[in-house]
Amino acid sequence: LREFHFKSDGKAAFIPGQYALMTLPGVEGPRAYSMSNQPNDEGDWCFLIKRVPGGVGTDYLFDDLKKGDKITLDGPYGLAYFREDTDRDIVCVAGGSGLAPLISIATAAAYHPAFQNRRIRFFFGGRGPADICGDDYLRLLPGFGDRITFHSTISVPEMDPNGMWVGPVGFIHESVENLLGDDLKNYEYYIAGPPPMLQATLQMLAMKHKVNVEGIHFDRFF
Ligand SMILES: Cc1cc2nc3c(=O)[nH]c(=O)nc-3n(C[C@H](O)[C@H](O)[C@H](O)COP(=O)(O)OP(=O)(O)OC[C@H]3O[C@@H](n4cnc5c(N)ncnc54)[C@H](O)[C@@H]3O)c2cc1C
């Protein structure tokens, strides 16, 4: 994942968790990217973008975009934004390029006056140890290690040939289920990542454990 920063003339107006459509010179069709920072009056937009092998948009962003270049941002869009009107603790479930919106949501909650006593459990799933990221951002938040915790899981143990991984092995939705157990129904959920991860997490929460879908928020990544 690489951080990209853009500056707009007007405010960066969005709710944490939302995304913008990026139109890049010479790339046909817009690409959706979630903001990883907080809304601000200075017009700062920050994105965490994962390179997709052979991807036209990410090839442009990683290889051709230069400091000072202009692109078009259209937004904000998306329904998986931070809810302030709930008294539940928060669970974020991320995989791959789904990190950005959930970092934005966790940051908003960490500093929100009404959320000072809330738990924020941040789950991140990757194939191997090299895929795991996000704790660098969470470590900066007040309450990290105490009411804010990071839980990572790898699904392909062969990607840890030297046996350095000490965390759980399996799919990230299994880690959520194992850790929260009977408490699963007591959280507000934000999910972002590859479609199979989203599907498996939704199935576990809504179908298997009958968690109320009104408390589960996601935008489909494709
Ligand atoms: C809501 C949402 C939020 C996302 N947030 C992030 C994020 O924060 N970070 C991140 O790394 N990725 C994010 N993505 C994925 C991102 O939008 C891109 O799909 C990804 O970067 C790959 O783009 P690419 O151009 O490199 O790959 P490509 O395979 O070239 O294109 C990817 C997608 O772009 C669309 N597309 C391709 N060509 C055209 C065309 N001619 N006209 C219109 N559409 C076209 C298609 O949907 C295609 O599947 C998000 C996706 C969604 C839907």
Short mmCIF file of C-alpha atoms and ligand atoms in Angstrom, two decimals:
data_model
loop_
_atom_site.label_atom_id
_atom_site.label_comp_id
_atom_site.label_asym_id
_atom_site.label_seq_id
_atom_site.Cartn_x
_atom_site.Cartn_y
_atom_site.Cartn_z
CA LEU A 1 0.00 0.00 0.00
CA ARG A 2 1.27 3.46 -0.84
CA GLU A 3 0.00 6.79 0.52
CA PHE A 4 -1.13 9.37 -2.03
CA HIS A 5 -1.90 12.98 -1.03
CA PHE A 6 -3.92 15.43 -3.10
CA LYS A 7 -4.88 19.04 -2.45
CA SER A 8 -8.17 20.59 -3.58
CA ASP A 9 -9.10 24.26 -3.75
CA GLY A 10 -12.18 23.80 -1.53
CA LYS A 11 -12.64 21.84 1.69
CA ALA A 12 -12.15 18.08 1.89
CA ALA A 13 -15.76 17.43 2.87
CA PHE A 14 -16.68 13.81 3.57
CA ILE A 15 -17.62 11.48 6.41
CA PRO A 16 -14.88 9.04 7.52
CA GLY A 17 -15.36 5.75 5.64
CA GLN A 18 -16.46 7.34 2.37
CA TYR A 19 -14.70 7.24 -1.00
CA ALA A 20 -14.09 9.46 -4.02
CA LEU A 21 -14.01 8.67 -7.73
CA MET A 22 -10.64 9.48 -9.24
CA THR A 23 -10.28 10.30 -12.91
CA LEU A 24 -6.70 9.93 -14.09
CA PRO A 25 -5.24 11.37 -17.30
CA GLY A 26 -5.29 8.79 -20.09
CA VAL A 27 -7.14 6.19 -17.97
CA GLU A 28 -10.61 5.33 -19.22
CA GLY A 29 -13.31 5.41 -16.51
CA PRO A 30 -12.97 6.57 -12.90
CA ARG A 31 -11.52 4.47 -10.05
CA ALA A 32 -12.95 4.46 -6.50
CA TYR A 33 -10.56 5.16 -3.60
CA SER A 34 -11.47 5.62 0.06
CA MET A 35 -10.08 8.52 2.03
CA SER A 36 -7.80 7.45 4.90
CA ASN A 37 -7.62 10.87 6.60
CA GLN A 38 -10.23 13.07 8.30
CA PRO A 39 -12.43 15.70 6.66
CA ASN A 40 -10.68 19.08 6.79
CA ASP A 41 -10.97 22.70 5.68
CA GLU A 42 -7.51 22.70 4.07
CA GLY A 43 -8.54 20.48 1.14
CA ASP A 44 -6.21 17.58 2.02
CA TRP A 45 -7.24 14.20 0.62
CA CYS A 46 -5.23 11.13 1.60
CA PHE A 47 -5.55 7.65 0.05
CA LEU A 48 -3.90 4.26 0.70
CA ILE A 49 -3.67 2.50 -2.62
CA LYS A 50 -2.63 -1.06 -3.34
CA ARG A 51 -0.96 -1.77 -6.64
CA VAL A 52 -2.91 -4.25 -8.74
CA PRO A 53 -0.64 -6.18 -11.15
CA GLY A 54 -1.58 -5.13 -14.68
CA GLY A 55 -4.13 -2.60 -13.36
CA VAL A 56 -4.44 0.42 -15.64
CA GLY A 57 -5.30 2.95 -12.91
CA THR A 58 -2.74 1.80 -10.36
CA ASP A 59 -0.04 1.53 -13.07
CA TYR A 60 -0.66 5.21 -13.76
CA LEU A 61 -0.67 6.16 -10.06
CA PHE A 62 2.50 4.23 -9.20
CA ASP A 63 4.54 4.79 -12.39
CA ASP A 64 3.41 7.97 -14.11
CA LEU A 65 1.92 10.37 -11.55
CA LYS A 66 4.36 13.13 -10.62
CA LYS A 67 4.32 15.69 -7.82
CA GLY A 68 2.25 18.66 -9.00
CA ASP A 69 0.14 16.69 -11.52
CA LYS A 70 -3.60 17.37 -11.56
CA ILE A 71 -6.29 14.71 -11.33
CA THR A 72 -10.07 14.91 -10.89
CA LEU A 73 -11.78 13.83 -7.66
CA ASP A 74 -15.54 13.38 -7.54
CA GLY A 75 -17.31 12.63 -4.27
CA PRO A 76 -17.85 11.84 -1.54
CA TYR A 77 -19.76 8.60 -2.05
CA GLY A 78 -20.51 5.52 0.01
CA LEU A 79 -22.71 4.25 2.81
CA ALA A 80 -20.11 2.59 5.04
CA TYR A 81 -19.40 5.81 6.91
CA PHE A 82 -18.79 6.36 10.63
CA ARG A 83 -22.03 6.33 12.67
CA GLU A 84 -22.02 8.75 15.60
CA ASP A 85 -25.54 7.87 16.76
CA THR A 86 -24.84 4.47 18.31
CA ASP A 87 -23.80 3.43 21.80
CA ARG A 88 -22.09 0.22 20.70
CA ASP A 89 -18.38 -0.57 20.61
CA ILE A 90 -16.76 -0.76 17.18
CA VAL A 91 -15.33 -3.63 15.15
CA CYS A 92 -13.44 -2.91 11.92
CA VAL A 93 -12.73 -5.85 9.61
CA ALA A 94 -10.23 -5.08 6.83
CA GLY A 95 -8.32 -6.95 4.18
CA GLY A 96 -6.02 -5.82 1.37
CA SER A 97 -6.94 -2.43 -0.03
CA GLY A 98 -9.75 -2.06 2.53
CA LEU A 99 -7.44 -0.48 5.08
CA ALA A 100 -8.00 3.20 4.19
CA PRO A 101 -11.68 3.71 5.07
CA LEU A 102 -11.35 1.79 8.33
CA ILE A 103 -8.28 3.75 9.44
CA SER A 104 -10.34 6.89 8.85
CA ILE A 105 -13.26 5.50 10.89
CA ALA A 106 -11.04 4.26 13.75
CA THR A 107 -9.31 7.65 13.91
CA ALA A 108 -12.62 9.53 13.96
CA ALA A 109 -13.92 7.30 16.77
CA ALA A 110 -10.67 7.51 18.76
CA TYR A 111 -10.92 11.31 18.99
CA HIS A 112 -14.73 11.63 19.19
CA PRO A 113 -15.82 12.96 22.62
CA ALA A 114 -18.80 10.59 22.80
CA PHE A 115 -16.60 7.55 22.03
CA GLN A 116 -13.94 7.99 24.72
CA ASN A 117 -15.04 4.87 26.63
CA ARG A 118 -15.69 2.73 23.56
CA ARG A 119 -13.66 -0.25 22.50
CA ILE A 120 -12.37 -0.29 18.94
CA ARG A 121 -11.29 -3.73 17.77
CA PHE A 122 -9.48 -3.59 14.45
CA PHE A 123 -9.10 -6.88 12.54
CA PHE A 124 -6.85 -7.19 9.50
CA GLY A 125 -6.54 -10.32 7.38
CA GLY A 126 -3.81 -11.07 4.85
CA ARG A 127 -2.48 -14.07 2.98
CA GLY A 128 1.01 -13.88 4.49
CA PRO A 129 2.85 -11.79 7.11
CA ALA A 130 4.01 -9.33 4.43
CA ASP A 131 0.38 -8.40 3.73
CA ILE A 132 -0.35 -7.34 7.29
CA CYS A 133 -0.48 -3.58 7.80
CA GLY A 134 -2.47 -0.92 9.58
CA ASP A 135 -1.05 -1.12 13.09
CA ASP A 136 1.38 1.73 12.25
CA TYR A 137 -1.59 4.05 11.88
CA LEU A 138 -3.50 2.74 14.89
CA ARG A 139 -0.48 3.01 17.19
CA LEU A 140 -0.69 6.80 16.84
CA LEU A 141 -4.19 6.89 18.31
CA PRO A 142 -4.88 7.70 21.98
CA GLY A 143 -5.93 4.48 23.71
CA PHE A 144 -4.02 2.10 21.42
CA GLY A 145 -3.13 -1.12 23.25
CA ASP A 146 -5.86 -0.45 25.77
CA ARG A 147 -9.34 0.28 24.41
CA ILE A 148 -8.07 0.18 20.81
CA THR A 149 -6.64 -3.19 19.74
CA PHE A 150 -5.24 -4.63 16.51
CA HIS A 151 -5.80 -8.30 15.61
CA SER A 152 -4.15 -9.74 12.50
CA THR A 153 -4.51 -13.16 10.92
CA ILE A 154 -2.83 -14.83 7.94
CA SER A 155 -4.65 -17.36 5.77
CA VAL A 156 -1.74 -18.97 3.86
CA PRO A 157 0.86 -20.33 6.32
CA GLU A 158 3.12 -21.33 3.36
CA MET A 159 3.72 -17.59 2.92
CA ASP A 160 5.56 -17.67 6.25
CA PRO A 161 8.30 -20.17 5.29
CA ASN A 162 10.56 -19.32 8.24
CA GLY A 163 7.81 -19.81 10.80
CA MET A 164 8.09 -16.25 12.14
CA TRP A 165 4.34 -15.74 12.42
CA VAL A 166 3.06 -16.07 15.99
CA GLY A 167 -0.53 -14.89 15.41
CA PRO A 168 -3.58 -16.86 14.37
CA VAL A 169 -3.79 -18.67 11.03
CA GLY A 170 -7.13 -18.83 9.21
CA PHE A 171 -9.61 -16.43 7.68
CA ILE A 172 -10.20 -13.08 9.31
CA HIS A 173 -13.93 -13.68 9.83
CA GLU A 174 -12.99 -16.76 11.88
CA SER A 175 -10.78 -14.62 14.11
CA VAL A 176 -13.63 -12.16 14.65
CA GLU A 177 -15.94 -15.03 15.55
CA ASN A 178 -13.42 -16.71 17.85
CA LEU A 179 -12.47 -13.56 19.71
CA LEU A 180 -15.91 -12.02 20.17
CA GLY A 181 -17.88 -15.21 20.77
CA ASP A 182 -21.11 -14.47 22.62
CA ASP A 183 -20.46 -10.72 22.36
CA LEU A 184 -20.80 -10.65 18.56
CA LYS A 185 -24.22 -8.99 18.72
CA ASN A 186 -22.99 -6.07 20.83
CA TYR A 187 -20.84 -4.32 18.21
CA GLU A 188 -21.20 -1.88 15.32
CA TYR A 189 -19.37 -3.39 12.30
CA TYR A 190 -17.46 -1.72 9.47
CA ILE A 191 -16.09 -4.05 6.79
CA ALA A 192 -13.87 -3.25 3.77
CA GLY A 193 -11.81 -5.46 1.51
CA PRO A 194 -11.85 -8.13 -1.18
CA PRO A 195 -15.33 -9.47 -2.09
CA PRO A 196 -14.73 -13.03 -0.73
CA MET A 197 -13.65 -11.61 2.66
CA LEU A 198 -16.68 -9.33 2.78
CA GLN A 199 -19.00 -12.19 1.82
CA ALA A 200 -17.59 -14.59 4.41
CA THR A 201 -17.76 -11.97 7.17
CA LEU A 202 -21.35 -11.01 6.31
CA GLN A 203 -22.37 -14.64 6.23
CA MET A 204 -20.79 -15.32 9.62
CA LEU A 205 -22.35 -12.24 11.25
CA ALA A 206 -25.79 -12.00 9.69
CA MET A 207 -26.63 -15.59 8.77
CA LYS A 208 -24.83 -17.67 11.37
CA HIS A 209 -25.06 -15.36 14.39
CA LYS A 210 -28.12 -13.25 13.44
CA VAL A 211 -26.33 -9.96 14.07
CA ASN A 212 -28.70 -7.10 13.15
CA VAL A 213 -27.78 -5.97 9.61
CA GLU A 214 -28.52 -2.35 10.50
CA GLY A 215 -25.33 -2.39 12.54
CA ILE A 216 -23.17 -3.80 9.70
CA HIS A 217 -21.72 -1.26 7.24
CA PHE A 218 -19.83 -1.95 4.01
CA ASP A 219 -19.36 -0.74 0.44
CA ARG A 220 -18.60 -3.39 -2.13
CA PHE A 221 -15.03 -3.26 -3.47
CA PHE A 222 -14.47 -4.58 -6.98
C1 LIG B 1 -16.00 1.61 -3.04
C2 LIG B 1 -14.59 1.23 -3.42
C3 LIG B 1 -13.53 1.72 -2.66
C4 LIG B 1 -12.22 1.37 -2.98
N1 LIG B 1 -11.20 1.84 -2.19
C5 LIG B 1 -9.93 1.48 -2.47
C6 LIG B 1 -8.85 1.94 -1.64
O1 LIG B 1 -9.03 2.69 -0.68
N2 LIG B 1 -7.58 1.55 -1.98
C7 LIG B 1 -7.33 0.73 -3.06
O2 LIG B 1 -6.17 0.40 -3.30
N3 LIG B 1 -8.34 0.28 -3.85
C8 LIG B 1 -9.62 0.65 -3.60
N4 LIG B 1 -10.64 0.22 -4.43
C9 LIG B 1 -10.29 -0.55 -5.66
C10 LIG B 1 -9.97 0.45 -6.81
O3 LIG B 1 -11.14 1.19 -7.13
C11 LIG B 1 -9.50 -0.22 -8.12
O4 LIG B 1 -10.42 -1.22 -8.50
C12 LIG B 1 -8.12 -0.82 -7.99
O5 LIG B 1 -7.17 0.17 -7.61
C13 LIG B 1 -7.66 -1.43 -9.32
O6 LIG B 1 -7.67 -0.43 -10.31
P1 LIG B 1 -6.80 -0.57 -11.63
O7 LIG B 1 -7.23 0.49 -12.58
O8 LIG B 1 -5.35 -0.63 -11.28
O9 LIG B 1 -7.22 -2.00 -12.18
P2 LIG B 1 -8.11 -2.34 -13.48
O10 LIG B 1 -8.30 -3.80 -13.42
O11 LIG B 1 -7.51 -1.74 -14.70
O12 LIG B 1 -9.51 -1.63 -13.20
C14 LIG B 1 -10.21 -1.87 -12.00
C15 LIG B 1 -11.69 -1.56 -12.15
O13 LIG B 1 -11.91 -0.28 -12.74
C16 LIG B 1 -13.10 -0.33 -13.53
N5 LIG B 1 -12.79 0.00 -14.95
C17 LIG B 1 -11.79 -0.50 -15.70
N6 LIG B 1 -11.84 0.02 -16.95
C18 LIG B 1 -12.91 0.85 -16.98
C19 LIG B 1 -13.50 1.67 -17.99
N7 LIG B 1 -13.01 1.74 -19.23
N8 LIG B 1 -14.60 2.40 -17.66
C20 LIG B 1 -15.12 2.35 -16.41
N9 LIG B 1 -14.61 1.58 -15.42
C21 LIG B 1 -13.52 0.84 -15.70
C22 LIG B 1 -13.63 -1.73 -13.43
O14 LIG B 1 -14.59 -1.77 -12.40
C23 LIG B 1 -12.41 -2.54 -13.06
O15 LIG B 1 -12.71 -3.72 -12.36
C24 LIG B 1 -11.95 0.55 -4.11
C25 LIG B 1 -13.03 0.08 -4.88
C26 LIG B 1 -14.32 0.41 -4.55
C27 LIG B 1 -15.45 -0.09 -5.40
#
